Amino acid sequence: MPIQRIMTKGRVPVKIYTDEVDSEAMQQLYNLSQLPFIHSHIAVMPDVHAGIGATVGSVIPTLGAIIPAAVGVDIGCGMSALRLSIQADQLPDNLRSLRLAIEAAIPVGFNMHKQDRARESTIRALSQGLHRLLQKHPKLYSLQKKPYQTWIRQIGTLGGGNHFIELCLDENQAVWVMLHSGSRGIGSAIGEYYTNLARKDMGRHLHNLPDKNLAYFTEGAEHYDDYVEAIGWAQDYAAANRREMLYLIAEVLRKKLPRFGVTKEVIHCHHNYVARERHFDATVWVTRKGAIRAGEGEWGIIPGSMGTKSYIVRGKGNPQAFCSCSHGAGRRMSRSAAKRQFDERHAEEQTLGVECRKDGGIVDELPGAYKDIDRVMEHQSDLVEVVHSLKQVLCVKG
């Protein structure tokens, strides 16, 4: 579908690819549209919902400035997916032992590996950059206990919230591994630190903002280059974290499944990140807060929720969306509201046929807490084409 709604009362237009936007999200979009450095317009994906300061599902092009809170604290959060060379009928009838084996290999929630598990090449590639960040800003030490040990032992770990690992089947009954995770504790520390630093740097000018969470760094300012360096490192860390998890998951699957290979369909994409791109005759920073890049021919991953479909897509390079699309279904109710409405009985009903936990700890992640993924896909038919439809048969939640 084309753009469904355009907000014009701000300094720049806000172009929205859905007609389903709540009032809190609309206010946040209006606040963003008043900032003086937004280029051209703001694009809003069909999974839009309110975030902290900036709206989840927004694509924000900026000239000479970056808003740390628009990226958020899970810097570089994103998806990875790969197709295995085996079919559904080669999976065991009961997947419980497989799920437990993955949960044993991949720490979830606040947990980390008890010893260094990341491959040496991964640690070596990241360590110099982190050392430089901590030397420049030693206060980052205080935001994470044992930062040098923790960042290494959290590589290859899932985290909590809406992060997950899944085994899925596509329309041809081929088996896929799909996962969702980000930059863990060190990314959160970097995001929190620089968001607070941006507020401090703005000083009395902070009061001119419609929301203090929209504090920003401008090009040439004291900490602008440091933030650019820090966010680049955190995005690299998040990508490395997902690669290491895929490596560990493959080790588990090789012990449990018939011999398999990995096809050429291996897909990686960030959906909370900043990148330098060219749009509407200007080189800008594009902040995708809950959105993925969908340039022409580019592959992407759009997950649904526990018990619903997910999609492997190919981008159409739509310029009005800054070559972007949604990063998932998007929440339709808060976590607290979901916990009030759903219980273990709903977990059983809404995850029927999926091997997963079905306890009270995952009710805020049930399909009922999310928008209809098929409706979301319908609204972004101008942005992507569907290549594969996936349905999970196993899900590990953070």
mmCIF file of C-alpha atoms in Angstrom:
data_model
loop_
_atom_site.group_PDB
_atom_site.id
_atom_site.type_symbol
_atom_site.label_atom_id
_atom_site.label_comp_id
_atom_site.label_asym_id
_atom_site.label_seq_id
_atom_site.Cartn_x
_atom_site.Cartn_y
_atom_site.Cartn_z
ATOM 1 C CA MET A 1 0.000 0.000 0.000
ATOM 2 C CA PRO A 2 1.130 3.593 -0.500
ATOM 3 C CA ILE A 3 1.499 6.143 2.302
ATOM 4 C CA GLN A 4 -1.707 6.101 4.364
ATOM 5 C CA ARG A 5 -1.382 9.310 6.320
ATOM 6 C CA ILE A 6 0.716 12.502 6.252
ATOM 7 C CA MET A 7 1.159 14.779 9.250
ATOM 8 C CA THR A 8 1.919 18.320 8.103
ATOM 9 C CA LYS A 9 1.728 20.450 11.247
ATOM 10 C CA GLY A 10 5.440 20.064 12.122
ATOM 11 C CA ARG A 11 8.487 21.657 10.534
ATOM 12 C CA VAL A 12 8.722 18.729 8.076
ATOM 13 C CA PRO A 13 6.060 16.249 6.932
ATOM 14 C CA VAL A 14 5.661 12.854 8.601
ATOM 15 C CA LYS A 15 4.724 10.161 6.070
ATOM 16 C CA ILE A 16 3.055 7.140 7.682
ATOM 17 C CA TYR A 17 2.562 3.723 6.053
ATOM 18 C CA THR A 18 -0.451 2.776 8.185
ATOM 19 C CA ASP A 19 -3.691 4.247 9.436
ATOM 20 C CA GLU A 20 -3.257 2.580 12.845
ATOM 21 C CA VAL A 21 -1.281 4.999 15.049
ATOM 22 C CA ASP A 22 -2.121 5.748 18.672
ATOM 23 C CA SER A 23 -2.127 9.246 20.133
ATOM 24 C CA GLU A 24 1.108 8.840 22.121
ATOM 25 C CA ALA A 25 3.017 7.782 19.011
ATOM 26 C CA MET A 26 1.511 10.676 17.031
ATOM 27 C CA GLN A 27 2.703 13.137 19.672
ATOM 28 C CA GLN A 28 6.217 11.684 19.544
ATOM 29 C CA LEU A 29 6.236 11.956 15.753
ATOM 30 C CA TYR A 30 5.117 15.567 15.979
ATOM 31 C CA ASN A 31 7.914 16.277 18.465
ATOM 32 C CA LEU A 32 10.477 14.762 16.093
ATOM 33 C CA SER A 33 9.134 16.736 13.153
ATOM 34 C CA GLN A 34 9.839 20.028 14.963
ATOM 35 C CA LEU A 35 13.597 19.474 15.223
ATOM 36 C CA PRO A 36 15.599 21.903 13.033
ATOM 37 C CA PHE A 37 17.937 19.380 11.397
ATOM 38 C CA ILE A 38 15.445 16.821 10.011
ATOM 39 C CA HIS A 39 15.995 16.435 6.263
ATOM 40 C CA SER A 40 13.029 16.236 3.864
ATOM 41 C CA HIS A 41 10.562 14.288 6.020
ATOM 42 C CA ILE A 42 10.176 11.464 8.543
ATOM 43 C CA ALA A 43 9.016 8.045 7.328
ATOM 44 C CA VAL A 44 6.959 5.849 9.643
ATOM 45 C CA MET A 45 6.641 2.102 9.183
ATOM 46 C CA PRO A 46 3.391 0.132 9.698
ATOM 47 C CA ASP A 47 4.606 -1.452 12.952
ATOM 48 C CA VAL A 48 4.769 1.997 14.578
ATOM 49 C CA HIS A 49 4.250 2.359 18.336
ATOM 50 C CA ALA A 50 5.377 4.721 21.075
ATOM 51 C CA GLY A 51 8.940 4.449 22.345
ATOM 52 C CA ILE A 52 11.098 6.561 24.668
ATOM 53 C CA GLY A 53 11.366 9.989 23.078
ATOM 54 C CA ALA A 54 11.333 8.750 19.503
ATOM 55 C CA THR A 55 8.709 6.455 18.022
ATOM 56 C CA VAL A 56 9.522 2.813 17.313
ATOM 57 C CA GLY A 57 9.082 2.217 13.585
ATOM 58 C CA SER A 58 10.405 5.637 12.551
ATOM 59 C CA VAL A 59 13.085 6.463 9.982
ATOM 60 C CA ILE A 60 14.734 9.771 10.823
ATOM 61 C CA PRO A 61 17.126 11.504 8.382
ATOM 62 C CA THR A 62 19.243 14.205 10.021
ATOM 63 C CA LEU A 63 21.734 16.770 8.721
ATOM 64 C CA GLY A 64 24.783 17.279 10.924
ATOM 65 C CA ALA A 65 23.201 15.894 14.091
ATOM 66 C CA ILE A 66 22.403 12.567 15.786
ATOM 67 C CA ILE A 67 19.853 11.846 18.541
ATOM 68 C CA PRO A 68 21.209 9.070 20.835
ATOM 69 C CA ALA A 69 17.812 8.208 22.340
ATOM 70 C CA ALA A 70 16.354 7.761 18.852
ATOM 71 C CA VAL A 71 18.634 4.766 18.461
ATOM 72 C CA GLY A 72 18.004 3.739 22.039
ATOM 73 C CA VAL A 73 20.035 1.565 24.374
ATOM 74 C CA ASP A 74 19.937 -1.704 22.419
ATOM 75 C CA ILE A 75 22.267 -0.311 19.770
ATOM 76 C CA GLY A 76 22.545 -2.494 16.695
ATOM 77 C CA CYS A 77 19.681 -4.765 17.721
ATOM 78 C CA GLY A 78 18.642 -6.815 14.726
ATOM 79 C CA MET A 79 18.041 -10.169 13.104
ATOM 80 C CA SER A 80 19.928 -13.049 11.538
ATOM 81 C CA ALA A 81 18.466 -15.934 9.563
ATOM 82 C CA LEU A 82 19.869 -18.836 7.593
ATOM 83 C CA ARG A 83 18.353 -21.743 5.729
ATOM 84 C CA LEU A 84 19.588 -25.266 6.418
ATOM 85 C CA SER A 85 19.798 -28.008 3.815
ATOM 86 C CA ILE A 86 17.293 -30.228 5.652
ATOM 87 C CA GLN A 87 13.500 -30.503 5.561
ATOM 88 C CA ALA A 88 10.787 -30.621 8.189
ATOM 89 C CA ASP A 89 10.493 -34.418 8.059
ATOM 90 C CA GLN A 90 14.129 -34.687 9.185
ATOM 91 C CA LEU A 91 13.394 -32.954 12.493
ATOM 92 C CA PRO A 92 12.615 -35.114 15.546
ATOM 93 C CA ASP A 93 8.927 -35.536 16.377
ATOM 94 C CA ASN A 94 9.488 -34.036 19.826
ATOM 95 C CA LEU A 95 11.586 -30.847 19.850
ATOM 96 C CA ARG A 96 11.752 -30.368 23.609
ATOM 97 C CA SER A 97 15.247 -31.833 24.051
ATOM 98 C CA LEU A 98 16.488 -29.686 21.172
ATOM 99 C CA ARG A 99 15.069 -26.540 22.777
ATOM 100 C CA LEU A 100 16.654 -27.404 26.123
ATOM 101 C CA ALA A 101 19.993 -28.023 24.435
ATOM 102 C CA ILE A 102 19.884 -24.590 22.761
ATOM 103 C CA GLU A 103 18.918 -22.970 26.074
ATOM 104 C CA ALA A 104 21.878 -24.708 27.722
ATOM 105 C CA ALA A 105 24.281 -23.436 25.049
ATOM 106 C CA ILE A 106 22.958 -19.850 24.802
ATOM 107 C CA PRO A 107 22.547 -17.878 28.061
ATOM 108 C CA VAL A 108 19.337 -15.817 28.140
ATOM 109 C CA GLY A 109 18.079 -12.840 30.151
ATOM 110 C CA PHE A 110 20.825 -11.239 32.263
ATOM 111 C CA ASN A 111 22.980 -14.371 32.125
ATOM 112 C CA MET A 112 26.309 -14.702 30.345
ATOM 113 C CA HIS A 113 28.786 -17.451 29.567
ATOM 114 C CA LYS A 114 30.744 -18.630 32.613
ATOM 115 C CA GLN A 115 33.937 -18.492 30.573
ATOM 116 C CA ASP A 116 35.064 -16.848 27.341
ATOM 117 C CA ARG A 117 33.217 -18.600 24.510
ATOM 118 C CA ALA A 118 33.538 -16.148 21.613
ATOM 119 C CA ARG A 119 36.014 -17.066 18.934
ATOM 120 C CA GLU A 120 39.399 -15.370 19.303
ATOM 121 C CA SER A 121 39.058 -13.593 15.960
ATOM 122 C CA THR A 122 35.823 -11.937 17.162
ATOM 123 C CA ILE A 123 37.359 -10.766 20.444
ATOM 124 C CA ARG A 124 40.454 -9.455 18.678
ATOM 125 C CA ALA A 125 38.397 -7.510 16.144
ATOM 126 C CA LEU A 126 36.415 -5.708 18.863
ATOM 127 C CA SER A 127 38.818 -5.303 21.782
ATOM 128 C CA GLN A 128 40.927 -2.418 20.478
ATOM 129 C CA GLY A 129 37.891 -0.275 19.719
ATOM 130 C CA LEU A 130 36.365 -0.834 23.161
ATOM 131 C CA HIS A 131 39.663 -0.059 24.880
ATOM 132 C CA ARG A 132 39.769 3.272 23.040
ATOM 133 C CA LEU A 133 36.151 4.084 24.044
ATOM 134 C CA LEU A 134 36.811 3.339 27.711
ATOM 135 C CA GLN A 135 40.015 5.371 27.720
ATOM 136 C CA LYS A 136 38.207 8.427 26.335
ATOM 137 C CA HIS A 137 35.194 8.047 28.635
ATOM 138 C CA PRO A 138 36.214 6.204 31.808
ATOM 139 C CA LYS A 139 32.786 6.869 33.365
ATOM 140 C CA LEU A 140 31.521 4.057 31.142
ATOM 141 C CA TYR A 141 33.289 1.709 33.594
ATOM 142 C CA SER A 142 30.782 2.557 36.313
ATOM 143 C CA LEU A 143 27.773 1.581 34.180
ATOM 144 C CA GLN A 144 28.754 -2.081 33.880
ATOM 145 C CA LYS A 145 30.334 -4.404 36.396
ATOM 146 C CA LYS A 146 33.679 -5.799 35.178
ATOM 147 C CA PRO A 147 33.232 -4.319 31.668
ATOM 148 C CA TYR A 148 36.231 -6.070 30.081
ATOM 149 C CA GLN A 149 35.110 -9.509 31.260
ATOM 150 C CA THR A 150 31.395 -8.894 30.772
ATOM 151 C CA TRP A 151 31.494 -7.696 27.179
ATOM 152 C CA ILE A 152 33.424 -10.792 26.135
ATOM 153 C CA ARG A 153 31.242 -13.260 28.044
ATOM 154 C CA GLN A 154 28.030 -11.689 26.739
ATOM 155 C CA ILE A 155 29.065 -12.263 23.113
ATOM 156 C CA GLY A 156 26.946 -15.196 21.967
ATOM 157 C CA THR A 157 24.121 -14.550 24.449
ATOM 158 C CA LEU A 158 20.489 -13.731 23.796
ATOM 159 C CA GLY A 159 19.360 -11.159 26.360
ATOM 160 C CA GLY A 160 15.738 -10.684 27.404
ATOM 161 C CA GLY A 161 12.561 -8.898 26.360
ATOM 162 C CA ASN A 162 11.548 -9.623 22.794
ATOM 163 C CA HIS A 163 14.790 -11.372 21.838
ATOM 164 C CA PHE A 164 14.476 -14.950 20.621
ATOM 165 C CA ILE A 165 15.958 -17.920 18.804
ATOM 166 C CA GLU A 166 13.678 -19.933 16.517
ATOM 167 C CA LEU A 167 13.629 -22.929 14.242
ATOM 168 C CA CYS A 168 11.156 -22.213 11.436
ATOM 169 C CA LEU A 169 9.743 -23.924 8.371
ATOM 170 C CA ASP A 170 9.242 -22.065 5.108
ATOM 171 C CA GLU A 171 6.571 -22.607 2.449
ATOM 172 C CA ASN A 172 8.632 -25.494 1.025
ATOM 173 C CA GLN A 173 9.126 -27.115 4.458
ATOM 174 C CA ALA A 174 12.808 -26.147 4.525
ATOM 175 C CA VAL A 175 14.276 -25.578 7.998
ATOM 176 C CA TRP A 176 15.521 -22.102 8.982
ATOM 177 C CA VAL A 177 17.355 -20.786 12.022
ATOM 178 C CA MET A 178 16.294 -17.250 12.949
ATOM 179 C CA LEU A 179 17.342 -15.077 15.890
ATOM 180 C CA HIS A 180 16.838 -11.600 17.290
ATOM 181 C CA SER A 181 19.310 -9.917 19.640
ATOM 182 C CA GLY A 182 21.480 -6.837 20.094
ATOM 183 C CA SER A 183 24.466 -5.320 21.869
ATOM 184 C CA ARG A 184 23.653 -6.617 25.362
ATOM 185 C CA GLY A 185 24.940 -4.818 28.466
ATOM 186 C CA ILE A 186 27.762 -2.880 26.850
ATOM 187 C CA GLY A 187 25.436 -1.441 24.179
ATOM 188 C CA SER A 188 22.981 -0.429 26.886
ATOM 189 C CA ALA A 189 25.758 1.275 28.861
ATOM 190 C CA ILE A 190 26.924 3.179 25.788
ATOM 191 C CA GLY A 191 23.379 4.228 24.879
ATOM 192 C CA GLU A 192 22.543 5.383 28.409
ATOM 193 C CA TYR A 193 25.851 7.220 28.832
ATOM 194 C CA TYR A 194 25.674 9.181 25.589
ATOM 195 C CA THR A 195 21.974 9.997 25.949
ATOM 196 C CA ASN A 196 22.741 11.584 29.313
ATOM 197 C CA LEU A 197 25.849 13.272 27.913
ATOM 198 C CA ALA A 198 23.801 14.809 25.071
ATOM 199 C CA ARG A 199 21.385 16.267 27.633
ATOM 200 C CA LYS A 200 24.291 17.662 29.639
ATOM 201 C CA ASP A 201 26.012 19.133 26.566
ATOM 202 C CA MET A 202 22.835 20.916 25.491
ATOM 203 C CA GLY A 203 22.626 22.667 28.851
ATOM 204 C CA ARG A 204 19.997 25.385 28.950
ATOM 205 C CA HIS A 205 19.097 24.688 25.298
ATOM 206 C CA LEU A 206 17.589 21.393 26.430
ATOM 207 C CA HIS A 207 14.520 23.324 27.563
ATOM 208 C CA ASN A 208 13.846 24.333 23.951
ATOM 209 C CA LEU A 209 13.180 20.719 22.998
ATOM 210 C CA PRO A 210 9.630 19.297 22.982
ATOM 211 C CA ASP A 211 11.017 16.249 24.857
ATOM 212 C CA LYS A 212 14.320 16.084 26.750
ATOM 213 C CA ASN A 213 14.794 12.557 25.394
ATOM 214 C CA LEU A 214 15.435 14.147 21.989
ATOM 215 C CA ALA A 215 18.719 15.699 23.143
ATOM 216 C CA TYR A 216 21.259 15.545 20.325
ATOM 217 C CA PHE A 217 24.890 15.992 19.308
ATOM 218 C CA THR A 218 25.651 18.385 16.449
ATOM 219 C CA GLU A 219 28.541 17.972 14.035
ATOM 220 C CA GLY A 220 31.629 19.717 15.377
ATOM 221 C CA ALA A 221 30.437 19.583 19.003
ATOM 222 C CA GLU A 222 32.780 18.229 21.683
ATOM 223 C CA HIS A 223 31.343 14.695 21.899
ATOM 224 C CA TYR A 224 29.888 14.248 18.400
ATOM 225 C CA ASP A 225 32.805 12.249 16.972
ATOM 226 C CA ASP A 226 33.053 10.153 20.140
ATOM 227 C CA TYR A 227 29.409 9.156 19.825
ATOM 228 C CA VAL A 228 29.804 8.298 16.151
ATOM 229 C CA GLU A 229 32.735 6.054 17.072
ATOM 230 C CA ALA A 230 30.899 4.494 20.021
ATOM 231 C CA ILE A 231 27.730 3.721 18.131
ATOM 232 C CA GLY A 232 29.695 2.206 15.258
ATOM 233 C CA TRP A 233 31.497 -0.086 17.693
ATOM 234 C CA ALA A 234 28.240 -1.111 19.420
ATOM 235 C CA GLN A 235 26.632 -1.928 16.073
ATOM 236 C CA ASP A 236 29.627 -4.102 15.175
ATOM 237 C CA TYR A 237 29.364 -5.797 18.575
ATOM 238 C CA ALA A 238 25.671 -6.568 18.070
ATOM 239 C CA ALA A 239 26.373 -8.124 14.667
ATOM 240 C CA ALA A 240 29.215 -10.179 16.156
ATOM 241 C CA ASN A 241 26.949 -11.323 18.987
ATOM 242 C CA ARG A 242 24.442 -12.712 16.482
ATOM 243 C CA ARG A 243 27.161 -14.419 14.424
ATOM 244 C CA GLU A 244 28.551 -16.122 17.539
ATOM 245 C CA MET A 245 25.079 -17.330 18.518
ATOM 246 C CA LEU A 246 24.579 -18.829 15.078
ATOM 247 C CA TYR A 247 27.900 -20.630 15.491
ATOM 248 C CA LEU A 248 26.877 -22.036 18.896
ATOM 249 C CA ILE A 249 23.401 -23.010 17.671
ATOM 250 C CA ALA A 250 24.939 -24.839 14.708
ATOM 251 C CA GLU A 251 27.098 -26.834 17.136
ATOM 252 C CA VAL A 252 23.957 -27.927 19.012
ATOM 253 C CA LEU A 253 22.033 -28.789 15.855
ATOM 254 C CA ARG A 254 24.886 -30.899 14.469
ATOM 255 C CA LYS A 255 24.686 -33.097 17.566
ATOM 256 C CA LYS A 256 20.902 -33.427 17.397
ATOM 257 C CA LEU A 257 19.941 -33.439 13.712
ATOM 258 C CA PRO A 258 20.899 -35.358 10.559
ATOM 259 C CA ARG A 259 23.937 -34.016 8.759
ATOM 260 C CA PHE A 260 23.188 -30.656 7.103
ATOM 261 C CA GLY A 261 24.775 -27.747 5.331
ATOM 262 C CA VAL A 262 23.925 -24.048 5.184
ATOM 263 C CA THR A 263 22.511 -22.664 1.940
ATOM 264 C CA LYS A 264 23.504 -19.348 0.374
ATOM 265 C CA GLU A 265 20.482 -17.724 2.029
ATOM 266 C CA VAL A 266 22.178 -16.182 5.073
ATOM 267 C CA ILE A 267 20.701 -12.820 6.054
ATOM 268 C CA HIS A 268 21.803 -10.245 8.643
ATOM 269 C CA CYS A 269 20.158 -6.881 9.343
ATOM 270 C CA HIS A 270 20.218 -4.217 12.049
ATOM 271 C CA HIS A 271 16.986 -2.488 13.002
ATOM 272 C CA ASN A 272 18.115 -0.058 15.741
ATOM 273 C CA TYR A 273 21.011 1.815 14.205
ATOM 274 C CA VAL A 274 22.475 4.837 12.453
ATOM 275 C CA ALA A 275 24.063 4.859 8.992
ATOM 276 C CA ARG A 276 25.443 7.476 6.618
ATOM 277 C CA GLU A 277 23.362 7.436 3.406
ATOM 278 C CA ARG A 278 22.398 9.604 0.444
ATOM 279 C CA HIS A 279 18.734 10.632 0.183
ATOM 280 C CA PHE A 280 16.971 13.503 -1.598
ATOM 281 C CA ASP A 281 20.193 15.164 -2.786
ATOM 282 C CA ALA A 282 21.890 15.176 0.604
ATOM 283 C CA THR A 283 24.218 12.945 2.612
ATOM 284 C CA VAL A 284 22.470 12.391 5.929
ATOM 285 C CA TRP A 285 22.518 10.290 9.046
ATOM 286 C CA VAL A 286 19.615 7.863 8.821
ATOM 287 C CA THR A 287 18.422 6.612 12.192
ATOM 288 C CA ARG A 288 16.253 3.530 11.852
ATOM 289 C CA LYS A 289 14.531 3.013 15.198
ATOM 290 C CA GLY A 290 12.702 -0.255 14.751
ATOM 291 C CA ALA A 291 13.099 -0.359 10.964
ATOM 292 C CA ILE A 292 15.403 -2.190 8.561
ATOM 293 C CA ARG A 293 17.042 -1.063 5.369
ATOM 294 C CA ALA A 294 15.118 -2.241 2.296
ATOM 295 C CA GLY A 295 17.139 -0.932 -0.638
ATOM 296 C CA GLU A 296 16.312 -2.327 -4.051
ATOM 297 C CA GLY A 297 17.126 -6.031 -4.061
ATOM 298 C CA GLU A 298 18.350 -6.062 -0.445
ATOM 299 C CA TRP A 299 17.267 -8.991 1.709
ATOM 300 C CA GLY A 300 15.661 -8.462 5.085
ATOM 301 C CA ILE A 301 13.888 -10.251 7.940
ATOM 302 C CA ILE A 302 10.510 -9.208 9.359
ATOM 303 C CA PRO A 303 9.526 -11.364 12.349
ATOM 304 C CA GLY A 304 5.979 -11.738 13.604
ATOM 305 C CA SER A 305 5.612 -12.970 17.195
ATOM 306 C CA MET A 306 5.466 -16.290 19.049
ATOM 307 C CA GLY A 307 2.945 -18.414 17.170
ATOM 308 C CA THR A 308 2.646 -16.265 14.032
ATOM 309 C CA LYS A 309 4.413 -16.048 10.685
ATOM 310 C CA SER A 310 7.670 -14.256 9.896
ATOM 311 C CA TYR A 311 8.903 -13.126 6.500
ATOM 312 C CA ILE A 312 12.084 -13.084 4.475
ATOM 313 C CA VAL A 313 11.757 -10.101 2.141
ATOM 314 C CA ARG A 314 13.495 -8.307 -0.694
ATOM 315 C CA GLY A 315 13.522 -4.504 -0.639
ATOM 316 C CA LYS A 316 11.986 -2.338 -3.348
ATOM 317 C CA GLY A 317 14.147 0.712 -2.584
ATOM 318 C CA ASN A 318 11.209 3.046 -2.039
ATOM 319 C CA PRO A 319 12.691 6.565 -1.759
ATOM 320 C CA GLN A 320 9.792 7.984 0.281
ATOM 321 C CA ALA A 321 10.567 5.402 2.980
ATOM 322 C CA PHE A 322 14.314 6.134 2.724
ATOM 323 C CA CYS A 323 14.686 2.566 1.431
ATOM 324 C CA SER A 324 13.261 1.094 4.657
ATOM 325 C CA CYS A 325 10.545 -1.219 5.948
ATOM 326 C CA SER A 326 9.193 -2.424 9.296
ATOM 327 C CA HIS A 327 11.294 -4.490 11.700
ATOM 328 C CA GLY A 328 8.413 -6.687 12.856
ATOM 329 C CA ALA A 329 4.760 -6.707 13.821
ATOM 330 C CA GLY A 330 5.046 -3.972 16.450
ATOM 331 C CA ARG A 331 3.435 -3.985 19.871
ATOM 332 C CA ARG A 332 -0.256 -3.174 20.229
ATOM 333 C CA MET A 333 -0.198 -3.217 24.025
ATOM 334 C CA SER A 334 2.424 -2.550 26.675
ATOM 335 C CA ARG A 335 4.164 -5.358 28.524
ATOM 336 C CA SER A 336 2.341 -4.489 31.746
ATOM 337 C CA ALA A 337 -1.023 -4.526 29.951
ATOM 338 C CA ALA A 338 -0.215 -7.915 28.391
ATOM 339 C CA LYS A 339 0.695 -9.345 31.786
ATOM 340 C CA ARG A 340 -2.627 -8.169 33.172
ATOM 341 C CA GLN A 341 -4.614 -9.632 30.276
ATOM 342 C CA PHE A 342 -2.864 -12.946 29.576
ATOM 343 C CA ASP A 343 -1.923 -15.977 31.656
ATOM 344 C CA GLU A 344 -0.510 -19.475 31.127
ATOM 345 C CA ARG A 345 -3.771 -20.659 29.557
ATOM 346 C CA HIS A 346 -3.420 -17.996 26.855
ATOM 347 C CA ALA A 347 0.215 -19.014 26.396
ATOM 348 C CA GLU A 348 -0.871 -22.577 25.631
ATOM 349 C CA GLU A 349 -3.571 -21.402 23.197
ATOM 350 C CA GLN A 350 -1.536 -18.777 21.337
ATOM 351 C CA THR A 351 1.622 -20.890 20.917
ATOM 352 C CA LEU A 352 -0.143 -24.095 19.873
ATOM 353 C CA GLY A 353 2.217 -26.257 17.827
ATOM 354 C CA VAL A 354 5.344 -24.361 18.916
ATOM 355 C CA GLU A 355 7.891 -25.966 21.235
ATOM 356 C CA CYS A 356 8.577 -23.162 23.742
ATOM 357 C CA ARG A 357 8.137 -22.111 27.331
ATOM 358 C CA LYS A 358 4.454 -21.631 28.112
ATOM 359 C CA ASP A 359 4.719 -20.070 31.567
ATOM 360 C CA GLY A 360 3.770 -16.691 32.976
ATOM 361 C CA GLY A 361 7.213 -15.304 32.201
ATOM 362 C CA ILE A 362 6.513 -15.040 28.450
ATOM 363 C CA VAL A 363 2.909 -13.785 28.377
ATOM 364 C CA ASP A 364 4.020 -10.238 27.475
ATOM 365 C CA GLU A 365 5.453 -11.707 24.255
ATOM 366 C CA LEU A 366 2.355 -13.598 23.101
ATOM 367 C CA PRO A 367 0.863 -12.864 19.654
ATOM 368 C CA GLY A 368 -2.072 -11.115 21.316
ATOM 369 C CA ALA A 369 0.294 -8.389 22.547
ATOM 370 C CA TYR A 370 1.376 -7.610 18.982
ATOM 371 C CA LYS A 371 -0.208 -6.187 15.857
ATOM 372 C CA ASP A 372 -1.388 -8.538 13.111
ATOM 373 C CA ILE A 373 1.778 -9.269 11.117
ATOM 374 C CA ASP A 374 -0.186 -9.948 7.926
ATOM 375 C CA ARG A 375 -1.868 -6.558 8.200
ATOM 376 C CA VAL A 376 1.552 -4.965 8.711
ATOM 377 C CA MET A 377 2.866 -6.733 5.602
ATOM 378 C CA GLU A 378 -0.141 -5.583 3.595
ATOM 379 C CA HIS A 379 0.595 -1.966 4.514
ATOM 380 C CA GLN A 380 4.191 -2.202 3.286
ATOM 381 C CA SER A 381 3.648 -3.901 -0.029
ATOM 382 C CA ASP A 382 5.161 -0.791 -1.663
ATOM 383 C CA LEU A 383 8.336 -1.264 0.368
ATOM 384 C CA VAL A 384 9.168 -4.977 0.105
ATOM 385 C CA GLU A 385 8.247 -8.177 -1.663
ATOM 386 C CA VAL A 386 7.932 -11.451 0.246
ATOM 387 C CA VAL A 387 10.468 -14.128 -0.715
ATOM 388 C CA HIS A 388 9.773 -16.693 2.008
ATOM 389 C CA SER A 389 7.066 -17.117 4.658
ATOM 390 C CA LEU A 390 8.285 -18.769 7.850
ATOM 391 C CA LYS A 391 6.392 -20.458 10.672
ATOM 392 C CA GLN A 392 8.252 -21.316 13.854
ATOM 393 C CA VAL A 393 8.186 -24.795 15.352
ATOM 394 C CA LEU A 394 10.618 -24.041 18.199
ATOM 395 C CA CYS A 395 11.192 -20.806 20.099
ATOM 396 C CA VAL A 396 13.693 -19.888 22.805
ATOM 397 C CA LYS A 397 12.775 -16.638 24.578
ATOM 398 C CA GLY A 398 15.027 -14.306 26.519
#
